[in-house]
């Protein structure tokens, strides 16, 4: 039989070495806990305010169901959705149906939305910005199931879904400016 070792733990109080104030660590922990709790409460309140921001609500439309879907209705719904975006009136856009892909369990309807900002000096711009919208129609879902819509801006890989974020004019404007810089630097 192995002998049992007896170990005694000593409680060590961590005391600040400041000559003006010597407070045991236990009192500091309660103050730190109070401060941490106050910070977390403020952070949660700020996050909730951001999510429920009434000044800038996330806009969406009522999308059609699988049973109501046609390629033309899908195009009109995308154009309606894009019209809810907060852009200056100078930005014009059009929506175009591109193709239908027949996959194993679904049909993917691909649309392209193009934006430009024509002016009197340049009514036909060299630069436009595109976003590819995909409407997924699942072959196994009932006719009253909502359609699945997603979109990706050209040159980007982030997939957006309607109703999850607030599209901004800045996204389109930044892409146009980047293209203009490339055109100017290459002399096209």
C-alpha atoms as one frame of an Amber mdcrd trajectory, in Angstrom:
protein
   0.000   0.000   0.000   1.296   3.397  -0.966   1.591   5.985   1.744  -0.771
   8.967   1.353   0.782  12.352   1.206  -0.840  15.141   3.106  -0.710  18.446
   1.347  -1.690  21.694   2.919  -2.686  24.627   0.744  -1.928  28.023   2.045
  -4.153  30.882   1.087  -1.975  33.641  -0.226  -3.388  37.115  -0.400  -2.127
  39.097  -3.314  -1.574  42.622  -2.117  -0.676  45.529  -4.332   2.741  46.778
  -3.479   1.667  50.405  -3.596   2.711  52.233  -0.424  -0.366  54.462  -0.547
  -2.962  51.706  -0.767  -2.879  48.113   0.291  -6.110  46.337  -0.705  -6.452
  42.566  -0.616  -7.044  40.852  -3.975 -10.559  39.750  -2.948 -11.788  43.343
  -2.840 -10.191  44.034  -6.232 -11.951  41.026  -7.733 -15.358  42.326  -6.707
 -14.604  45.714  -8.262 -13.343  44.076 -11.438 -16.462  41.903 -11.540 -18.681
  44.984 -11.188 -16.775  46.789 -13.937 -16.896  43.746 -16.236 -20.625  43.368
 -15.638 -21.205  47.034 -16.469 -19.158  46.717 -19.687 -20.966  43.564 -20.767
 -24.349  45.181 -20.076 -23.394  48.200 -22.220 -22.067  45.959 -25.008 -25.253
  43.892 -25.068 -27.393  47.037 -25.108 -25.359  48.437 -28.024 -25.656  45.148
 -29.945 -29.415  45.011 -29.410 -29.736  48.633 -30.540 -27.742  47.854 -33.680
 -29.871  44.828 -34.508 -33.144  46.604 -33.778 -31.992  49.928 -35.218 -35.174
  51.808 -36.036 -33.289  54.604 -37.789 -31.972  52.223 -40.458 -34.177  49.142
 -40.611 -33.303  46.205 -42.833 -35.719  46.323 -45.742 -37.094  43.297 -47.499
 -40.071  42.384 -49.653 -42.582  39.562 -49.475 -41.092  36.946 -51.746 -43.254
  34.618 -53.821 -43.576  30.885 -53.156 -42.418  27.901 -55.218 -45.911  27.486
 -56.679 -46.146  31.134 -57.790 -42.669  31.254 -59.327 -41.927  31.920 -62.985
 -38.680  33.286 -64.428 -40.371  36.635 -65.187 -41.920  36.916 -61.696 -38.513
  36.192 -60.213 -36.987  38.997 -62.305 -39.683  41.439 -61.191 -39.238  40.444
 -57.523 -35.480  41.037 -57.718 -36.043  44.439 -59.365 -38.549  45.297 -56.604
 -36.075  44.202 -53.911 -33.226  46.245 -55.417 -35.562  49.270 -55.563 -35.813
  49.175 -51.749 -32.076  49.825 -51.428 -31.120  53.286 -50.210 -29.367  54.753
 -53.235 -29.345  58.227 -54.684 -31.683  58.690 -57.655 -28.723  59.085 -60.034
 -28.030  55.344 -59.813 -29.979  53.379 -62.392 -30.219  49.617 -62.554 -31.752
  46.897 -64.643 -32.395  43.234 -63.963 -31.815  40.576 -66.593 -32.609  36.840
 -66.546 -29.474  34.905 -67.574 -29.998  31.151 -67.261 -31.742  28.252 -65.619
 -29.596  25.439 -64.217 -31.199  22.056 -63.633 -29.406  20.440 -60.716 -30.176
  17.134 -58.996 -32.578  18.421 -56.333 -33.273  21.955 -57.487 -33.454  24.521
 -60.254 -31.238  27.587 -60.025 -32.477  30.687 -61.831 -29.608  33.129 -62.372
 -30.219  36.850 -62.800 -27.853  39.773 -63.243 -28.505  43.246 -61.849 -26.334
  46.062 -63.248 -25.903  49.541 -61.793 -24.476  52.676 -63.347 -24.653  56.395
 -62.704 -25.004  58.157 -66.067 -24.471  61.903 -66.241 -25.053  64.526 -68.921
 -21.320  64.431 -69.761 -21.217  60.617 -69.932 -24.675  59.202 -70.702 -23.104
  55.815 -71.566 -20.565  54.897 -68.946 -17.636  52.569 -69.449 -18.098  51.276
 -65.938 -20.998  49.452 -64.354 -21.335  47.177 -61.359 -23.080  43.815 -61.377
 -24.559  41.492 -58.807 -25.551  37.912 -59.561 -28.829  36.849 -57.971 -29.746
  33.193 -57.654 -33.253  31.965 -56.970 -33.217  28.342 -55.869 -36.352  26.301
 -56.460 -36.148  23.003 -54.597 -37.857  20.126 -56.420 -38.889  18.448 -53.145
 -40.494  21.431 -51.399 -44.250  22.030 -51.391 -45.699  24.802 -53.594 -46.365
  27.056 -50.588 -42.689  27.047 -49.477 -40.861  30.361 -49.970 -38.179  30.653
 -52.615 -34.516  30.820 -51.584 -32.783  34.001 -52.821 -29.109  34.901 -52.568
 -26.814  37.362 -54.309 -23.119  38.030 -54.786 -21.471  41.198 -56.069 -18.975
  40.801 -58.891 -15.439  40.105 -57.767 -16.583  39.162 -54.273 -17.321  35.848
 -52.602 -19.583  36.971 -49.749 -23.079  35.575 -50.275 -25.839  37.963 -49.207
 -29.451  37.028 -48.467 -32.379  39.448 -48.560 -33.488  40.556 -45.106 -30.190
  39.780 -43.377 -28.317  43.028 -43.994 -28.880  46.536 -45.260 -27.404  47.010
 -48.746 -25.540  50.280 -49.088 -24.901  52.574 -52.017 -21.281  52.730 -50.852
 -20.739  49.124 -51.976 -21.680  49.979 -55.551 -19.846  53.322 -55.506 -16.615
  51.718 -54.226 -16.652  49.119 -57.000 -17.182  51.813 -59.660 -14.312  53.872
 -58.228 -12.014  50.819 -58.167 -12.825  50.080 -61.804 -12.187  53.720 -62.770
  -8.783  53.594 -61.068  -7.864  50.460 -63.020  -9.030  52.024 -66.295  -7.044
  55.221 -65.644  -3.910  53.331 -64.632  -3.980  51.107 -67.719  -4.898  53.947
 -70.100  -7.932  52.216 -71.583
